Steps between C-alpha positions, in 0.01 A plus 500: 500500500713348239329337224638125489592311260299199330601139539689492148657857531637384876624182374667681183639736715638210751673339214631786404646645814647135544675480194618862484621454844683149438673643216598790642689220815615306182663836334626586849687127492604545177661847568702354805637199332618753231642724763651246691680375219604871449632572843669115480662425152842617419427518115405841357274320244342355742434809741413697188279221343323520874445842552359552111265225586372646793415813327297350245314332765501828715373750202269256304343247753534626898302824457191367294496226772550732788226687368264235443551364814390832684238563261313147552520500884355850500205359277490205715502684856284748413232297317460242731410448916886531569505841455870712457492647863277223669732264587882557589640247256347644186637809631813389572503351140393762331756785682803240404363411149558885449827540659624213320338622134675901623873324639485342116463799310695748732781250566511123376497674156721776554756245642466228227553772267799644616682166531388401140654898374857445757524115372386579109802747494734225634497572901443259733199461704487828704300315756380208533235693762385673196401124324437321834285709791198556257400150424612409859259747702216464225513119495499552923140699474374248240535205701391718799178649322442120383526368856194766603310434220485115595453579877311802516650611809457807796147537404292820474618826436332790718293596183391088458410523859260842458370310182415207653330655814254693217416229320217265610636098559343321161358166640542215265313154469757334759393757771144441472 
């Protein structure tokens, strides 16, 4: 049995997982509107001004967030009743969380950084893919992975069902 976490420590954790996880959406927005301006702008200032921008968000910001994101709802489901394999949506959470945080490093980076090298020695944008899919399918499993946090849906997981079925039903003051 997992030990869980105190009242303060869950609701430190909570805050933290929230705001990780909103800024890592925000950064996501912010990376699209810069790669959409990218893919759509004529000017070479403009597409290189873009793509530099999104690096610096990419190398300095989107990783520590990523990071802290995963980190927090691992503290989170594994120090209190939800569990990490209990319940299907904190599994479901936690399996994209760490796709997302691995498609970032092995290719939202990558491809940010080759645009910024082809456009920094005066190419144009190789592909706008390359600027344009990462924020696109991240920001997709954000709003997703915010949708099942809010509705909790599909219930136990095979594990949450053995779980339950071991532990004794706690009665509380209403059932009495």
């Amino acid at each position: 049995m997992n030990p869980k976490l105190s009242r303060p420590a869950r609701r430190t954790a909570l805050v933290v997982h929230v705001v990780a996880s909103a800024s890592w959406l925000g950064l996501t927005l912010g990376l699209l509107a810069l790669g959409t301006t990218a893919a759509g702008t004529g000017s070479a200032v403009t597409v290189e001004a873009s793509v530099r921008a999104m690096k610096l968000f990419a190398d300095w910001l989107l990783l520590p967030v990523a990071f802290l994101t995963l980190l927090s709802g691992l503290v989170l489901s594994l120090g209190t009743a939800w569990g990490l394999a209990r319940h299907r949506w904190v599994w479901t959470k936690f399996w994209l969380t760490l796709a997302t945080t691995t498609a970032t490093v092995f290719a939202l980076r990558p491809g940010v950084n080759s645009a910024v090298a082809t456009v920094a020695a005066g190419g144009p944008l190789p592909d706008a893919g390359d600027v344009l899919m990462g924020p696109v399918v991240s920001l997709s499993a954000y709003v997703f992975m915010t949708v099942i946090s809010i509705l909790k849906p599909w219930g136990l997981t095979r594990r949450g069902r053995r779980l339950r079925q071991r532990t004794p039903v706690r009665r509380t003051l209403q059932d009495a």
